[in-house]
Amino acid sequence: MEQSGKIYLVATPIGNLGDMSPRAIETLRAADLIAAEDTRNTIKLLNHFEIKTHMTSYHEYNRTEKAYELVRRAEQGEIIAVVSDAGMPAISDPGEVLVRMALDAGIEVTIVPGPCAAVSALAISGQPTGRFVFEAFLPQEKKERRARLEGLRDETRTIVLYEAPHRLTKTLAELAEVLGGERELSLVRELTKRHEEVQRGNFSYFLERYAEEAGRAEIRGEYVLVISGKSEEELRAEEISVFSDFTPAEHVAWYESQGFDRKEAMKKAAKDRGISRRELYHMLL
Ligand code: SAM
C-alpha cells in the first residue's frame, strides 16, 4: 500500500527571528514542499535559516484549488509544510481550507506551534484572559461590518481583534460608538519587535490620542486590539432599564410571551425588578 504523507502547520515569527523554534527549522528542512502564503517573503526566512526546501505559493486567492493539489500530493506520500507570512497558519491566514480538506481525505495534519499575534497580545494585554473571543479583522463590507459590530455590543468575553494601521482610527471610532467611550481596551503594538508596546485606556482616551497622531503623521506598525467585555453588572442594569417602562403585569406577561410558564415568568420579573416573588404577587393583585 502507498504510504500517506502528512501536513505540518508551521508557525513562524511575528517579528523577532529568535522566535523561530528548532522544530520549525527541522520540519521545514525535512519537508518535501513548503506551501507559503507569499514565497517572496518566506524566502528571506528560509535563507536566514539555510532551509533549501522547494516552495510553492498557497494564498487566499488560490486556497481551494491549491489545497486540493496539496492534499493529492500528501496522498502520494509527500510531507507538506504550510507557513504564512508570519505567525500561526490558518489563524486569519491561509490554511483553514487545507486543514479541513486534508482531514476529510484522511491525511494526518499536525502542528509545529509557535507565535500567534492574537494569543500573545491577549496574554500581555492586562485584560481578563479567562474567556475571550477572537474576531480576526472586522469585515470591510458596510452591512456585514455593522452586523458584526452589533454582535459585539453585549459580548461579556474579552474581544481580540486584528487591525491594519491605516484603518485603526476609523475602527476605534466605530467600536466606541457601539461599545461606549468608557470601555477599556489594550492596544498591543509591534509584538516581539523593537517598538513593542501595550497601551491601556478607554476608547475616549484612544480616540483623542490617535486623532492627534493621525493628524501629525501616518500611523504605523501592527496592532492587536484587546477589548474588555461588557461587565455582567452593566448588562444586568441595561436589561432592568429595558423593563422599567413595564407595569408588573406587563413585565410578567412579556416573559410569558417568550414561552415561560406563569411561575417562571414571575420569578424572572421579580428578579429583574429586584423584589421578592411575594412582593410582585401582591403588586399584581
Ligand atoms: N496568522 C497570524 C498570527 O496568528 O499571528 C496573523 C495574521 S493576520 C493576516 C496579520 C495581523 O496580525 C496584523 O494585521 C496584526 O493585526 C496582527 N499582527 C501580526 N504580527 C503582529 C505583531 N508583531 N504585533 C502586533 N500585531 C501583529
Coordinates of C-alpha atoms and ligand atoms in Angstrom, one line a residue:
M1 CA 0.0 0.0 0.0
E2 CA 1.2 3.5 -0.8
Q3 CA 2.4 5.3 2.3
S4 CA 0.4 8.5 3.0
G5 CA 2.2 11.8 3.6
K6 CA 1.5 14.4 6.2
I7 CA 0.7 18.1 6.5
Y8 CA 2.5 20.2 9.1
L9 CA 1.3 23.7 10.0
V10 CA 4.4 25.5 11.0
A11 CA 4.2 28.7 13.0
T12 CA 6.9 31.4 12.1
P13 CA 8.0 34.5 14.0
I14 CA 5.7 37.6 14.1
G15 CA 8.7 40.0 14.2
N16 CA 11.6 38.5 16.1
L17 CA 13.5 35.8 14.2
G18 CA 14.7 34.5 17.5
D19 CA 11.2 33.0 18.0
M20 CA 11.7 30.5 15.2
S21 CA 11.8 27.2 17.0
P22 CA 14.4 24.5 16.3
R23 CA 11.5 22.1 15.5
A24 CA 10.1 24.6 13.0
I25 CA 13.5 24.8 11.2
E26 CA 13.9 21.0 11.2
T27 CA 10.4 20.5 9.9
L28 CA 10.8 23.0 7.1
R29 CA 14.2 21.4 6.2
A30 CA 12.8 17.9 6.2
A31 CA 9.6 18.6 4.2
D32 CA 9.2 17.7 0.5
L33 CA 7.5 21.0 -0.1
I34 CA 6.7 24.3 1.7
A35 CA 3.4 25.9 0.9
A36 CA 3.9 29.6 1.7
E37 CA 1.5 32.5 1.7
D38 CA 4.0 34.7 -0.1
T39 CA 7.0 33.0 -1.4
R40 CA 9.0 36.3 -1.8
N41 CA 8.5 36.9 1.8
T42 CA 9.2 33.4 3.1
I43 CA 12.4 33.1 1.0
K44 CA 14.0 35.6 3.4
L45 CA 13.2 33.4 6.3
L46 CA 14.4 30.3 4.5
N47 CA 17.7 31.9 3.5
H48 CA 18.2 33.1 7.1
F49 CA 17.9 29.6 8.5
E50 CA 19.5 27.9 5.5
I51 CA 16.5 25.9 4.5
K52 CA 16.6 24.7 0.9
T53 CA 13.3 23.0 0.6
H54 CA 11.3 23.8 -2.6
M55 CA 8.4 26.3 -2.2
T56 CA 5.0 26.8 -3.8
S57 CA 2.6 29.6 -3.2
Y58 CA -0.6 28.9 -1.2
H59 CA -2.6 32.1 -0.6
E60 CA -6.1 33.5 -0.1
Y61 CA -6.8 33.6 -3.8
N62 CA -5.9 30.0 -4.8
R63 CA -6.7 28.4 -1.4
T64 CA -9.3 25.9 -2.7
E65 CA -7.6 24.7 -5.9
K66 CA -4.2 24.7 -4.3
A67 CA -5.5 22.9 -1.2
Y68 CA -6.8 20.2 -3.5
E69 CA -3.5 19.8 -5.2
L70 CA -1.6 19.8 -1.8
V71 CA -3.9 17.1 -0.5
R72 CA -3.3 15.0 -3.6
R73 CA 0.4 15.3 -3.1
A74 CA 0.2 14.3 0.5
E75 CA -1.9 11.3 -0.5
Q76 CA 1.0 10.3 -2.8
G77 CA 3.3 10.3 0.2
E78 CA 4.7 13.9 0.3
I79 CA 5.4 15.8 3.5
I80 CA 4.0 19.3 3.1
A81 CA 4.8 22.1 5.5
V82 CA 2.5 25.2 5.5
V83 CA 3.7 28.6 6.6
S84 CA 2.0 32.0 6.4
D85 CA 3.7 35.4 6.2
A86 CA 4.0 35.5 10.0
G87 CA 2.6 33.7 13.0
M88 CA 0.2 30.8 13.0
P89 CA -1.1 29.5 9.7
A90 CA -4.9 29.1 9.5
I91 CA -5.5 31.8 12.0
S92 CA -6.7 34.8 9.9
D93 CA -4.3 33.4 7.3
P94 CA -4.5 30.7 4.6
G95 CA -4.6 27.1 5.9
E96 CA -8.1 26.6 7.2
V97 CA -9.4 25.2 4.0
L98 CA -6.4 22.9 3.5
V99 CA -6.7 21.5 7.1
R100 CA -10.4 20.7 6.5
M101 CA -9.8 19.1 3.1
A102 CA -6.8 17.1 4.4
L103 CA -8.7 15.8 7.4
D104 CA -11.7 14.8 5.1
A105 CA -9.2 12.9 2.9
G106 CA -7.8 11.1 5.9
I107 CA -4.4 12.8 5.7
E108 CA -2.7 13.4 9.1
V109 CA -2.4 17.1 10.0
T110 CA 0.0 18.1 12.7
I111 CA 1.2 21.3 14.2
V112 CA 4.6 22.9 15.0
P113 CA 3.3 25.6 17.4
G114 CA 4.8 29.0 17.9
P115 CA 4.0 32.7 17.7
C116 CA 0.4 33.8 17.3
A117 CA -0.3 37.6 17.5
A118 CA -3.8 37.2 19.0
V119 CA -2.8 34.9 21.9
S120 CA 0.4 36.8 22.5
A121 CA -1.4 40.1 22.6
L122 CA -4.1 38.8 24.9
A123 CA -1.5 37.4 27.3
I124 CA 0.2 40.7 27.8
S125 CA -2.9 42.9 27.5
G126 CA -3.8 43.1 31.1
Q127 CA -7.4 42.4 30.1
P128 CA -9.2 39.3 31.5
T129 CA -7.9 36.2 29.8
G130 CA -10.3 33.5 31.2
R131 CA -12.9 33.9 28.5
F132 CA -12.2 35.6 25.2
V133 CA -13.5 35.8 21.6
F134 CA -11.3 36.2 18.6
E135 CA -12.8 38.2 15.8
A136 CA -9.8 38.5 13.4
F137 CA -10.3 41.5 11.1
L138 CA -13.8 43.2 11.0
P139 CA -15.3 42.8 7.6
Q140 CA -14.9 45.7 5.2
E141 CA -18.3 45.4 3.6
K142 CA -20.5 48.0 5.3
K143 CA -23.6 45.9 6.2
E144 CA -21.6 42.9 7.3
R145 CA -19.3 45.2 9.4
R146 CA -22.3 46.8 11.1
A147 CA -23.8 43.4 11.9
R148 CA -20.5 42.1 13.3
L149 CA -20.1 45.3 15.4
E150 CA -23.7 45.0 16.7
G151 CA -23.0 41.4 17.6
L152 CA -20.2 42.6 19.9
R153 CA -22.4 45.1 21.8
D154 CA -23.4 42.7 24.6
E155 CA -20.3 40.5 24.5
T156 CA -19.1 39.8 28.0
R157 CA -15.9 38.0 27.0
T158 CA -12.7 39.8 26.2
I159 CA -12.6 40.7 22.5
V160 CA -9.5 40.2 20.4
L161 CA -9.3 42.0 17.0
Y162 CA -6.7 42.5 14.3
E163 CA -6.4 45.8 12.5
A164 CA -4.3 47.4 9.9
P165 CA -2.7 50.8 11.0
H166 CA -4.3 52.9 8.3
R167 CA -7.8 51.7 9.5
L168 CA -7.1 52.0 13.2
T169 CA -8.7 55.4 13.9
K170 CA -11.8 54.6 11.9
T171 CA -12.2 51.2 13.7
L172 CA -11.7 52.7 17.1
A173 CA -14.4 55.3 16.4
E174 CA -16.9 52.6 15.2
L175 CA -16.2 50.4 18.2
A176 CA -16.5 53.3 20.6
E177 CA -19.9 54.1 19.1
V178 CA -21.2 50.6 19.8
L179 CA -19.4 49.7 23.0
G180 CA -19.2 53.2 24.5
G181 CA -16.4 55.6 25.2
E182 CA -15.8 54.3 28.7
R183 CA -15.0 50.7 27.6
E184 CA -11.4 49.7 28.4
L185 CA -9.0 48.3 25.9
S186 CA -5.4 47.5 25.3
L187 CA -3.7 48.5 22.1
V188 CA -0.9 46.0 21.6
R189 CA 1.6 47.0 19.0
E190 CA 4.6 45.6 17.3
L191 CA 4.9 42.4 19.3
T192 CA 8.4 41.0 19.6
K193 CA 9.9 44.0 17.7
R194 CA 11.9 47.0 18.9
H195 CA 8.8 49.1 19.4
E196 CA 6.6 46.6 21.1
E197 CA 4.2 48.3 23.5
V198 CA 0.9 47.8 25.3
Q199 CA -1.1 51.0 25.8
R200 CA -4.1 50.8 28.1
G201 CA -7.1 53.2 28.4
N202 CA -10.7 53.6 27.4
F203 CA -12.0 54.4 23.9
S204 CA -12.4 58.1 24.6
Y205 CA -8.7 58.3 25.5
F206 CA -7.5 56.5 22.4
L207 CA -9.8 58.4 20.1
E208 CA -8.3 61.6 21.2
R209 CA -4.8 60.3 21.1
Y210 CA -5.0 58.8 17.7
A211 CA -6.9 61.7 16.2
E212 CA -3.9 63.8 17.2
E213 CA -1.4 61.2 15.9
A214 CA -3.2 60.7 12.6
G215 CA -3.1 64.5 12.2
R216 CA 0.7 64.6 12.6
A217 CA 1.8 61.5 10.7
E218 CA 0.8 58.2 9.3
I219 CA 0.0 55.6 11.9
R220 CA 2.4 52.6 11.5
G221 CA 3.0 49.2 12.9
E222 CA 1.0 46.1 13.5
Y223 CA -1.8 46.2 16.0
V224 CA -4.0 43.9 18.0
L225 CA -7.0 45.4 19.9
V226 CA -7.8 43.6 23.1
I227 CA -11.1 45.0 24.5
S228 CA -12.6 44.1 27.8
G229 CA -16.1 42.6 27.6
K230 CA -19.2 44.2 28.9
S231 CA -19.5 43.6 32.7
E232 CA -22.3 41.4 33.9
E233 CA -23.5 44.3 36.1
E234 CA -23.7 46.6 33.1
L235 CA -25.6 44.0 31.1
R236 CA -28.0 43.4 34.0
A237 CA -28.6 47.2 34.6
E238 CA -29.4 47.6 30.9
E239 CA -31.8 44.7 31.0
I240 CA -33.5 46.2 34.0
S241 CA -33.8 49.6 32.4
V242 CA -35.5 48.0 29.4
F243 CA -38.2 46.7 31.7
S244 CA -38.6 49.9 33.7
D245 CA -41.4 51.1 31.5
F246 CA -43.4 48.0 32.1
T247 CA -46.1 47.6 34.8
P248 CA -45.6 44.5 36.9
A249 CA -48.4 42.8 34.9
E250 CA -46.8 43.7 31.6
H251 CA -43.4 42.5 32.8
V252 CA -44.8 39.1 33.7
A253 CA -46.8 38.9 30.5
W254 CA -43.7 39.7 28.5
Y255 CA -41.9 36.7 29.9
E256 CA -45.0 34.5 29.3
S257 CA -45.0 35.7 25.7
Q258 CA -41.4 34.4 25.5
G259 CA -42.6 30.9 26.4
F260 CA -42.1 30.8 30.1
D261 CA -44.8 29.5 32.3
R262 CA -46.5 31.8 34.8
K263 CA -44.3 30.7 37.8
E264 CA -41.1 31.1 35.9
A265 CA -42.2 34.4 34.4
M266 CA -43.0 35.8 37.8
K267 CA -39.6 34.6 39.1
K268 CA -37.8 36.3 36.3
A269 CA -39.8 39.6 36.5
A270 CA -39.2 39.7 40.3
K271 CA -35.5 39.2 39.8
D272 CA -35.3 41.9 37.2
R273 CA -37.1 44.4 39.5
G274 CA -35.0 43.4 42.5
I275 CA -38.0 42.4 44.6
S276 CA -39.3 39.2 46.0
R277 CA -41.8 37.0 44.3
R278 CA -44.2 37.6 47.2
E279 CA -44.0 41.4 46.7
L280 CA -44.6 41.0 43.0
Y281 CA -47.5 38.8 43.6
H282 CA -49.1 41.5 45.9
M283 CA -48.4 44.1 43.2
L284 CA -50.3 42.0 40.7
L285 CA -53.4 41.6 42.9
Ligands
SAM1 N1 -1.6 34.2 11.5 C1 -1.1 35.4 12.1 C2 -1.0 35.1 13.6 O1 -1.6 34.1 14.1 O2 -0.2 35.7 14.3 C3 -1.9 36.6 11.9 C4 -2.0 37.1 10.5 S1 -3.0 38.5 10.2 C5 -3.1 38.4 8.4 C6 -2.0 39.8 10.5 C7 -2.4 40.7 11.6 O3 -1.9 40.1 12.8 C8 -1.8 42.1 11.6 O4 -2.6 43.0 10.8 C9 -1.9 42.5 13.1 O5 -3.2 42.8 13.5 C10 -1.5 41.1 13.7 N2 -0.1 41.0 14.0 C11 0.8 40.3 13.3 N3 2.0 40.4 13.8 C12 1.9 41.3 14.8 C13 2.9 41.9 15.7 N4 4.2 41.6 15.6 N5 2.4 42.7 16.6 C14 1.1 43.0 16.7 N6 0.2 42.5 15.9 C15 0.6 41.7 14.9

